Short mmCIF file of C-alpha atoms in Angstrom, two decimals:
data_model
loop_
_atom_site.label_atom_id
_atom_site.label_comp_id
_atom_site.label_asym_id
_atom_site.label_seq_id
_atom_site.Cartn_x
_atom_site.Cartn_y
_atom_site.Cartn_z
CA MET V 58 -27.47 -39.33 -4.28
CA LYS V 59 -29.12 -36.32 -6.10
CA SER V 60 -30.80 -36.44 -9.55
CA PRO V 61 -30.47 -33.94 -12.34
CA ALA V 62 -33.44 -32.71 -11.73
CA LYS V 63 -32.83 -32.29 -7.74
CA ARG V 64 -28.23 -29.87 -7.99
CA GLU V 65 -30.10 -28.00 -10.92
CA ALA V 66 -32.59 -27.00 -8.30
CA PHE V 67 -30.04 -27.13 -5.66
CA LEU V 68 -28.18 -24.58 -7.03
CA PHE V 69 -30.26 -22.52 -8.29
CA VAL V 70 -31.81 -22.20 -5.25
CA MET V 71 -27.71 -21.34 -4.23
CA GLN V 72 -26.81 -19.12 -6.81
CA TYR V 73 -26.08 -15.27 -5.07
CA LYS V 74 -28.14 -12.08 -5.88
CA TYR V 75 -25.48 -8.92 -7.02
CA TYR V 76 -28.29 -5.72 -7.37
CA ILE V 77 -25.99 -1.47 -7.41
CA ILE V 78 -29.01 1.12 -7.16
CA TYR V 79 -28.46 4.48 -6.70
CA LYS V 80 -29.17 5.72 -2.69
CA PRO V 81 -31.29 8.20 -2.50
CA TYR V 82 -30.62 11.52 -0.48
CA LEU V 83 -32.24 11.02 2.89
CA VAL V 84 -32.67 7.65 3.11
CA LEU V 85 -31.44 4.87 4.96
CA SER V 86 -28.49 2.37 4.47
CA GLN V 87 -31.14 -0.72 5.20
CA PHE V 88 -34.19 -2.12 5.26
CA THR V 89 -35.65 -1.25 8.01
CA SER V 90 -36.87 1.46 9.41
CA ALA V 91 -36.01 3.81 12.10
CA GLY V 92 -37.39 6.94 13.32
CA GLY V 93 -39.98 7.08 10.48
CA LYS V 94 -36.89 7.44 8.47
CA PRO V 95 -36.84 6.01 5.10
CA CYS V 96 -35.24 3.37 4.02
CA LEU V 97 -34.57 1.21 1.09
CA LYS V 98 -36.57 -1.23 1.48
CA ASP V 99 -39.48 1.74 0.44
CA PHE V 100 -36.86 1.91 -2.69
CA PHE V 101 -36.15 -1.54 -3.88
CA GLN V 102 -38.25 -4.48 -4.16
CA VAL V 103 -35.51 -7.56 -3.43
CA GLU V 104 -35.50 -10.91 -1.37
CA LYS V 105 -35.35 -11.39 1.33
CA ASP V 106 -31.27 -12.18 2.34
CA ILE V 107 -30.88 -9.68 -0.12
CA TYR V 108 -28.16 -6.80 2.57
CA PRO V 109 -26.44 -3.69 1.64
CA VAL V 110 -22.54 -3.66 1.31
CA GLY V 111 -21.74 -1.29 3.53
CA ARG V 112 -23.62 2.17 4.43
CA LEU V 113 -24.35 5.28 3.31
CA ASP V 114 -25.18 8.29 5.56
CA TYR V 115 -28.54 9.30 5.63
CA ASP V 116 -28.15 12.57 3.67
CA SER V 117 -25.35 10.97 1.38
CA GLU V 118 -26.70 9.72 -2.38
CA GLY V 119 -25.44 7.77 -4.55
CA LEU V 120 -24.16 3.91 -5.09
CA LEU V 121 -25.08 0.90 -3.75
CA ILE V 122 -23.66 -3.24 -3.13
CA LEU V 123 -26.99 -5.18 -2.83
CA THR V 124 -25.93 -8.69 -2.55
CA ASN V 125 -26.35 -11.77 -0.41
CA ASP V 126 -23.18 -13.52 -1.00
CA PRO V 127 -20.42 -13.46 2.12
CA SER V 128 -17.30 -13.25 0.56
CA LEU V 129 -17.75 -10.09 -1.67
CA ASN V 130 -19.04 -8.94 1.22
CA HIS V 131 -16.25 -9.72 3.60
CA ARG V 132 -14.13 -8.42 0.35
CA LEU V 133 -15.27 -5.23 0.23
CA LEU V 134 -15.48 -4.69 4.27
CA HIS V 135 -12.30 -5.91 5.52
CA PRO V 136 -9.51 -3.19 5.87
CA GLN V 137 -6.27 -5.91 5.17
CA PHE V 138 -8.28 -5.09 1.33
CA VAL V 139 -8.38 -2.63 -0.73
CA HIS V 140 -11.14 -1.23 -3.14
CA GLU V 141 -11.01 2.85 -4.36
CA ARG V 142 -14.65 4.50 -3.25
CA GLU V 143 -15.27 7.49 -5.53
CA TYR V 144 -17.45 11.12 -4.16
CA LEU V 145 -18.30 13.50 -5.67
CA ALA V 146 -19.13 16.29 -3.54
CA GLN V 147 -19.90 20.19 -3.55
CA CYS V 148 -19.34 22.40 -0.52
CA GLU V 149 -19.70 25.86 0.86
CA GLY V 150 -17.17 28.03 -1.18
CA LEU V 151 -14.90 28.06 -3.35
CA ILE V 152 -12.00 25.67 -2.31
CA THR V 153 -8.79 26.69 -2.65
CA THR V 154 -6.32 24.98 -3.97
CA GLU V 155 -4.54 24.99 -0.91
CA ALA V 156 -6.70 23.25 0.78
CA VAL V 157 -7.39 20.52 -2.37
CA GLN V 158 -3.36 19.60 -1.36
CA GLN V 159 -4.45 19.44 2.06
CA LEU V 160 -6.31 16.57 1.05
CA ILE V 161 -3.52 14.74 -0.69
CA PRO V 162 -1.41 13.38 1.76
CA GLY V 163 -4.12 12.85 4.23
CA VAL V 164 -6.29 14.53 6.72
CA PRO V 165 -6.21 14.75 11.37
CA VAL V 166 -9.88 13.80 12.14
CA ASN V 167 -12.20 12.32 14.74
CA ILE V 168 -13.50 8.77 14.45
CA ASN V 169 -15.55 7.38 16.97
CA GLY V 170 -13.99 9.90 19.73
CA ALA V 171 -10.58 8.95 18.33
CA ASP V 172 -7.73 11.03 16.35
CA TYR V 173 -7.58 9.72 13.16
CA ARG V 174 -5.90 10.35 9.65
CA THR V 175 -7.07 9.60 6.88
CA LYS V 176 -5.07 7.81 4.01
CA PRO V 177 -3.42 9.75 1.06
CA CYS V 178 -5.75 9.75 -1.19
CA LYS V 179 -6.36 11.28 -4.92
CA ALA V 180 -9.12 15.27 -4.82
CA ILE V 181 -9.88 16.84 -8.17
CA LEU V 182 -11.21 20.84 -8.19
CA LEU V 183 -13.64 20.56 -10.04
CA LYS V 184 -13.69 23.37 -13.07
CA GLU V 185 -17.88 23.38 -13.35
CA ALA V 186 -19.88 21.63 -11.89
CA PRO V 187 -20.89 17.99 -12.43
CA GLN V 188 -24.29 16.57 -15.27
CA LEU V 189 -25.83 15.12 -11.02
CA PRO V 190 -29.63 14.28 -10.99
CA ASP V 191 -31.71 16.77 -9.26
CA ARG V 192 -31.66 16.67 -5.32
CA ASN V 193 -35.06 16.51 -3.53
CA PRO V 194 -35.05 18.47 -1.70
CA PRO V 195 -32.81 20.78 -3.33
CA ILE V 196 -29.72 22.78 -2.17
CA ARG V 197 -30.61 25.61 -0.52
CA PHE V 198 -29.18 28.80 -2.54
CA ARG V 199 -27.83 31.64 -1.24
CA LYS V 200 -26.10 34.13 -3.37
CA ASN V 201 -24.12 35.26 -2.45
CA ILE V 202 -22.30 32.46 -0.87
CA PRO V 203 -20.81 30.93 -3.59
CA THR V 204 -20.63 26.59 -3.82
CA SER V 205 -17.74 24.39 -5.74
CA TRP V 206 -17.01 21.09 -6.48
CA ILE V 207 -14.95 17.87 -6.08
CA ARG V 208 -14.00 15.29 -6.51
CA LEU V 209 -12.32 12.32 -4.19
CA THR V 210 -11.22 9.19 -4.46
CA LEU V 211 -10.59 6.79 -0.87
CA THR V 212 -9.18 4.07 0.22
CA GLU V 213 -11.32 3.50 3.80
CA GLY V 214 -14.14 4.52 4.36
CA LYS V 215 -14.97 5.94 7.94
CA ASN V 216 -17.63 7.36 9.36
CA ARG V 217 -18.16 10.51 7.70
CA GLN V 218 -15.14 10.63 6.88
CA VAL V 219 -16.01 12.50 3.45
CA ARG V 220 -17.78 15.43 5.32
CA LYS V 221 -14.64 15.46 8.14
CA MET V 222 -11.85 15.64 5.82
CA MET V 223 -13.72 19.23 3.70
CA ALA V 224 -15.12 20.01 6.99
CA TYR V 225 -11.33 19.97 8.05
CA THR V 226 -9.74 22.49 5.46
CA GLY V 227 -13.14 24.78 6.11
CA PHE V 228 -15.13 23.85 3.30
CA PRO V 229 -17.94 22.05 4.29
CA VAL V 230 -19.82 19.71 2.04
CA LEU V 231 -23.56 20.37 1.56
CA ARG V 232 -23.88 17.02 -0.78
CA LEU V 233 -21.84 14.61 -1.10
CA ILE V 234 -22.82 11.74 -4.07
CA ARG V 235 -20.74 7.85 -4.19
CA CYS V 236 -20.32 7.29 -8.08
CA ARG V 237 -18.38 4.77 -7.99
CA ILE V 238 -16.73 2.08 -6.19
CA GLU V 239 -13.37 0.35 -7.94
CA ASN V 240 -15.13 -0.33 -11.86
CA ILE V 241 -18.55 -0.13 -10.59
CA LEU V 242 -19.32 3.68 -12.31
CA LEU V 243 -23.09 4.27 -11.77
CA MET V 244 -23.49 6.15 -14.68
CA ASP V 245 -27.16 7.21 -16.53
CA MET V 246 -29.01 6.17 -12.80
CA GLN V 247 -31.31 7.85 -10.73
CA PRO V 248 -31.81 7.80 -7.49
CA GLY V 249 -34.21 4.71 -7.15
CA ASP V 250 -33.30 2.90 -9.81
CA MET V 251 -31.63 -0.68 -8.83
CA LYS V 252 -29.93 -2.54 -11.42
CA SER V 253 -29.20 -6.63 -11.86
CA LEU V 254 -25.52 -7.63 -12.34
CA SER V 255 -24.38 -10.93 -13.09
CA GLN V 256 -21.17 -12.30 -10.96
CA ARG V 257 -19.25 -12.73 -13.60
CA THR V 258 -19.62 -8.77 -14.40
CA ILE V 259 -19.06 -8.01 -10.75
CA TYR V 260 -16.44 -9.01 -9.67
CA ARG V 261 -15.02 -8.75 -12.44
CA GLN V 262 -15.24 -4.75 -12.29
CA LEU V 263 -14.51 -4.88 -8.53
CA PHE V 264 -11.42 -7.56 -8.59
CA GLY V 265 -10.04 -7.91 -11.89
CA LYS V 266 -11.66 -11.10 -12.16
#
């Protein structure tokens, strides 16, 4: 039988870690570089067994969860467990009400070479640009081509899904930020920021327990 001191040390070693980060633009969602591209290791210093749960595209920004908890990883990535992911998308052109109505019941896209219809989502056209950190490099300003913003809440995360959905409606995405996963919010975080959360907090905010 382990002594109390050894048992305490064992529990400490096995304690899982949880972080939320603001992944910057043009950064890979992994801790190893590929093709000379910047990766998470260039911005975030964490324990060696910590990995991102899911991913954000290289050219997308925002909320990403890092952990070494296999149960959390399973709950967030397995298709049987549904959870909301909220995105802010700046698009080329003035998004129409008709386009928003198209998005809500789902639209046809191509995923890995196969036809797929996206699940119903929430789509809200924003009257004003949201308050967000500047992107580096910034969106190229074009005087004769206006832009607009939309808030999309999905319950699935197919490859480049938001971009493909908006392209279908005729309003290509220029900037894309994930701002929420269930009740975990990006809030006032800046690109490159990281916060540590307790197990109780992250499970409560993700699963309500």
